Coordinates of C-alpha atoms in Angstrom, one line a residue:
M1 CA 1.9 -97.6 24.1
S2 CA 3.7 -96.8 20.8
V3 CA 3.7 -93.4 20.0
A4 CA 4.3 -90.5 22.8
A5 CA 4.4 -86.9 21.6
V6 CA 6.5 -85.1 24.0
S7 CA 7.1 -80.9 24.5
M8 CA 8.2 -78.5 26.5
V9 CA 6.1 -75.3 26.7
K10 CA 5.6 -71.7 28.1
D11 CA 3.0 -69.0 28.0
E12 CA 1.4 -70.2 25.0
H13 CA -2.3 -69.5 26.4
D14 CA -4.1 -68.7 22.9
I15 CA -3.1 -71.9 21.2
I16 CA -2.0 -74.9 23.7
E17 CA -5.4 -76.3 24.0
H18 CA -6.2 -76.7 20.1
T19 CA -2.8 -78.2 19.4
V20 CA -2.5 -80.5 22.5
R21 CA -6.4 -82.0 21.7
N22 CA -4.8 -82.3 17.8
M23 CA -1.9 -84.0 19.3
A24 CA -3.9 -86.4 21.5
A25 CA -6.0 -87.5 19.0
Q26 CA -2.9 -88.6 16.6
V27 CA -0.9 -90.5 19.2
D28 CA -1.2 -92.5 22.3
V29 CA 0.4 -90.3 25.2
V30 CA 1.5 -86.8 24.9
I31 CA 3.7 -85.7 27.6
V32 CA 4.1 -81.7 28.3
A33 CA 6.6 -80.0 30.5
D34 CA 5.5 -76.9 31.5
N35 CA 8.5 -74.1 32.0
G36 CA 6.5 -71.8 34.6
S37 CA 3.8 -70.3 32.4
T38 CA 2.2 -67.2 34.1
D39 CA -0.4 -66.4 31.5
G40 CA -2.8 -69.4 32.2
T41 CA -1.2 -71.9 30.1
R42 CA -0.7 -74.4 33.2
E43 CA -4.3 -73.8 34.6
I44 CA -5.4 -75.1 30.5
L45 CA -3.1 -77.8 30.6
D46 CA -4.0 -79.2 34.2
R47 CA -7.4 -79.0 33.2
L48 CA -7.1 -80.8 29.6
A49 CA -5.0 -83.6 31.9
V50 CA -8.1 -84.5 33.7
E51 CA -10.2 -84.3 30.4
L52 CA -7.9 -85.9 27.8
P53 CA -6.6 -89.9 28.5
G54 CA -2.7 -90.3 28.1
L55 CA -1.8 -86.3 29.0
M56 CA 0.6 -86.3 31.1
I57 CA 2.0 -82.7 32.4
L58 CA 5.1 -82.3 34.2
D59 CA 7.0 -79.3 35.7
D60 CA 10.3 -77.7 34.2
P61 CA 11.8 -75.3 37.1
E62 CA 15.0 -74.6 35.0
P63 CA 14.8 -71.3 33.2
A64 CA 17.3 -71.9 30.5
Y65 CA 15.9 -72.8 27.3
L66 CA 18.1 -76.3 26.6
Q67 CA 15.8 -77.6 24.2
S68 CA 17.9 -80.4 23.1
V69 CA 18.6 -81.7 26.9
K70 CA 15.2 -81.1 27.9
M71 CA 13.3 -82.7 24.9
T72 CA 15.8 -85.9 25.2
A73 CA 15.0 -86.4 28.6
L74 CA 11.3 -86.3 27.8
A75 CA 11.8 -88.8 25.1
R76 CA 13.6 -91.3 27.6
T77 CA 10.8 -90.9 29.9
A78 CA 8.6 -91.8 27.0
G79 CA 10.8 -94.6 26.1
E80 CA 10.9 -96.0 30.0
M81 CA 7.1 -96.0 29.6
G82 CA 7.3 -98.2 26.4
A83 CA 7.1 -95.7 23.4
T84 CA 8.2 -97.0 20.5
W85 CA 8.3 -93.8 18.5
I86 CA 8.7 -90.2 19.8
V87 CA 7.3 -87.1 18.0
P88 CA 8.7 -84.1 19.6
F89 CA 6.4 -81.0 18.9
D90 CA 5.9 -77.3 19.8
A91 CA 3.1 -75.6 21.1
D92 CA 2.2 -73.7 18.0
E93 CA 2.2 -76.8 15.8
V94 CA -0.4 -79.1 14.3
W95 CA 0.9 -82.5 13.2
Y96 CA -1.0 -84.7 10.8
S97 CA -0.7 -87.2 8.0
G98 CA -2.8 -87.7 4.8
F99 CA -2.6 -91.4 5.4
G100 CA -4.3 -91.7 9.0
A101 CA -3.4 -90.6 12.3
V102 CA 0.1 -89.9 13.2
C103 CA 0.8 -93.0 15.3
E104 CA -0.8 -95.3 12.4
V105 CA 1.6 -94.0 9.9
L106 CA 4.8 -94.5 12.5
E107 CA 3.7 -98.1 13.4
D108 CA 3.4 -99.1 9.6
L109 CA 7.2 -98.0 8.8
P110 CA 9.1 -100.8 8.1
A111 CA 11.9 -101.3 11.1
G112 CA 14.8 -99.9 9.0
I113 CA 13.6 -96.7 9.2
A114 CA 14.3 -94.6 12.3
V115 CA 13.3 -91.3 11.6
A116 CA 10.3 -89.8 9.6
K117 CA 10.6 -86.3 8.4
A118 CA 7.7 -83.8 8.6
E119 CA 7.4 -81.2 6.0
L120 CA 6.6 -77.3 7.8
F121 CA 4.7 -75.1 6.7
D122 CA 4.4 -71.5 8.2
H123 CA 0.7 -69.7 8.6
V124 CA 0.8 -66.2 8.7
A125 CA -1.8 -63.6 10.1
T126 CA -4.1 -61.8 7.5
G127 CA -6.2 -58.6 6.8
V128 CA -9.3 -60.9 6.2
D129 CA -8.9 -63.4 9.3
P130 CA -12.1 -63.7 11.2
A131 CA -11.7 -61.4 14.1
D132 CA -14.2 -63.5 16.4
E133 CA -12.4 -66.8 16.1
L134 CA -10.2 -67.2 19.0
D135 CA -8.7 -70.3 18.0
P136 CA -5.4 -69.3 16.0
T137 CA -5.6 -72.8 14.1
R138 CA -9.1 -72.4 12.7
R139 CA -8.5 -68.2 12.4
M140 CA -5.3 -68.4 10.4
G141 CA -5.7 -70.2 7.4
W142 CA -3.6 -68.8 5.1
R143 CA -0.1 -70.5 4.8
R144 CA 3.1 -70.0 2.8
R145 CA 3.1 -72.3 -0.3
C146 CA 6.8 -73.8 0.1
P147 CA 7.8 -75.4 3.1
L148 CA 10.4 -74.4 5.4
P149 CA 13.9 -75.8 4.8
L150 CA 14.3 -77.7 7.7
P151 CA 11.7 -80.4 8.5
K152 CA 10.6 -81.6 11.8
V153 CA 11.3 -85.4 12.6
A154 CA 9.6 -88.1 14.6
C155 CA 12.1 -90.6 16.1
R156 CA 12.1 -94.4 16.8
W157 CA 12.9 -94.9 20.3
R158 CA 16.2 -96.2 21.5
P159 CA 18.3 -95.1 24.6
D160 CA 20.8 -93.3 23.0
L161 CA 18.3 -90.9 21.0
V162 CA 19.4 -87.4 20.9
I163 CA 16.9 -85.0 20.0
H164 CA 18.4 -81.7 18.2
Q165 CA 17.9 -78.2 19.0
G166 CA 14.9 -77.2 17.4
N167 CA 13.5 -80.6 17.1
H168 CA 14.5 -80.5 13.4
G169 CA 16.8 -83.6 13.8
C170 CA 18.0 -86.3 16.1
D171 CA 21.1 -88.8 16.3
Y172 CA 21.7 -92.2 17.7
G173 CA 24.9 -92.5 19.3
G174 CA 26.4 -89.7 17.0
I175 CA 25.2 -91.4 14.0
V176 CA 22.4 -89.4 12.0
P177 CA 20.1 -91.7 10.2
A178 CA 18.3 -90.8 6.8
G179 CA 14.4 -90.6 7.1
D180 CA 11.3 -90.3 5.3
V181 CA 8.8 -87.8 4.6
N182 CA 5.3 -89.3 6.0
L183 CA 4.3 -86.4 8.3
V184 CA 3.2 -82.5 7.7
V185 CA 3.5 -79.9 10.3
R186 CA 1.6 -76.5 10.1
H187 CA 3.3 -74.0 12.1
F188 CA 1.9 -70.7 14.0
P189 CA 4.7 -69.0 15.3
Y190 CA 3.5 -65.4 15.4
R191 CA -0.2 -65.0 15.7
S192 CA -0.5 -61.4 17.0
V193 CA 1.9 -58.5 17.8
A194 CA 1.4 -59.1 21.6
Q195 CA 2.0 -62.7 21.4
L196 CA 5.1 -61.8 19.3
V197 CA 6.5 -59.7 22.0
S198 CA 5.7 -62.2 24.7
K199 CA 7.5 -65.0 22.4
V200 CA 10.7 -62.8 22.1
R201 CA 10.9 -61.8 26.0
N202 CA 10.8 -65.3 27.0
G203 CA 12.9 -66.5 24.5
A204 CA 15.5 -63.9 25.0
A205 CA 15.6 -64.4 28.6
A206 CA 15.6 -68.4 28.3
Y207 CA 18.9 -68.0 26.1
H208 CA 20.5 -65.8 28.1
A209 CA 20.0 -68.0 31.3
E210 CA 21.9 -70.5 29.2
G211 CA 24.9 -69.0 29.2
D212 CA 27.6 -71.2 27.8
R213 CA 25.6 -74.4 27.9
V214 CA 24.4 -74.2 24.1
P215 CA 26.6 -74.0 20.6
A216 CA 27.4 -70.4 19.8
G217 CA 25.0 -68.8 17.4
A218 CA 22.1 -70.7 18.8
G219 CA 19.1 -68.6 19.4
Q220 CA 20.8 -65.6 18.2
H221 CA 17.3 -64.0 16.5
W222 CA 15.9 -64.2 20.4
R223 CA 18.8 -62.1 21.4
E224 CA 18.7 -59.7 18.8
W225 CA 15.1 -59.0 19.0
G226 CA 15.3 -58.8 22.8
E227 CA 17.3 -55.6 22.4
H228 CA 14.2 -54.2 21.0
L229 CA 11.9 -54.9 23.8
D230 CA 11.2 -51.2 25.0
D231 CA 10.3 -50.4 21.3
D232 CA 6.9 -51.1 20.6
Q233 CA 6.6 -49.5 17.2
W234 CA 9.6 -52.0 16.4
F235 CA 7.7 -55.1 16.7
I236 CA 4.5 -53.8 15.0
D237 CA 6.4 -52.9 12.1
L238 CA 8.2 -56.5 12.4
F239 CA 5.3 -58.2 12.7
N240 CA 3.1 -56.4 10.0
V241 CA 6.2 -56.6 7.2
W242 CA 7.3 -60.6 8.0
Y243 CA 4.3 -62.3 9.9
R244 CA 1.0 -60.6 8.3
A245 CA -0.6 -60.1 5.0
E246 CA -2.8 -57.6 4.6
D247 CA -4.1 -58.9 1.5
P248 CA -3.3 -62.6 1.1
F249 CA -5.0 -62.8 -2.4
S250 CA -1.9 -60.5 -3.6
Q251 CA 0.2 -62.4 -5.9
D252 CA 3.1 -60.7 -4.2
A253 CA 1.9 -62.6 -0.6
N254 CA 2.8 -65.8 -2.2
L255 CA 0.0 -67.4 0.3
L256 CA -2.3 -70.1 -0.5
Y257 CA -5.6 -70.7 1.7
D258 CA -5.3 -73.9 3.0
P259 CA -6.5 -74.1 6.7
A260 CA -5.1 -76.9 9.0
P261 CA -6.9 -80.2 9.2
V262 CA -7.0 -80.3 12.8
W263 CA -8.6 -83.4 14.7
R264 CA -9.7 -82.9 18.4
T265 CA -10.7 -85.3 21.0
L266 CA -13.6 -84.7 23.8
S267 CA -13.6 -80.6 22.0
P268 CA -15.8 -78.5 24.4

């Protein structure tokens, strides 16, 4: 085994199968820790684990988010299994490269490169999305033209690897290495009002459970949004103003129709 992707997930039933299938086609092994999902996500993962070679599902009973700690522990599990590269990914991300599978790109990098940065592009819902397409990675074909300021990273495995909160960086014994941009991530964070509310509810609860175990300010938007969970209209307005474009062709929308190039193995 050379390249392992690791993820922690909770209640992502509408997208988890599609992103895991894509990642299974990109790397050698995929390790997913389920954090007590109650929406069918765990059942989907268990089914995929039977179907997809190299997919391992673990239990994550800790209610607090603690992403850096948990992802670093998953990376260590993969490293002890023989992985030389770690790809930390979220349930709503499609990873790929224009130069081959993610594992091929990482394995071809010179030994002196410890981090491969991945440009991160957000996809948004629009008024022209096909309503009968249940797969968000196919339905939401419009993305923002510019990548987000913080990329995602793949990290060469070493025992002192620490993955940062948000999977936007890593360090080795406190030393932060430079990285190359060889990869791309398509991000589908907010796919409907109901999914947004679910994500905020889970995020606010997880950060609340952390107490003082994470740096001050971490997850601040989850905490602030969580204060509006009793106000349905607030979330409708939030979604429609920031995460949905009724007319994606409008110049003001500043969107590009560029569907994610999703690879899948053993698709149904």
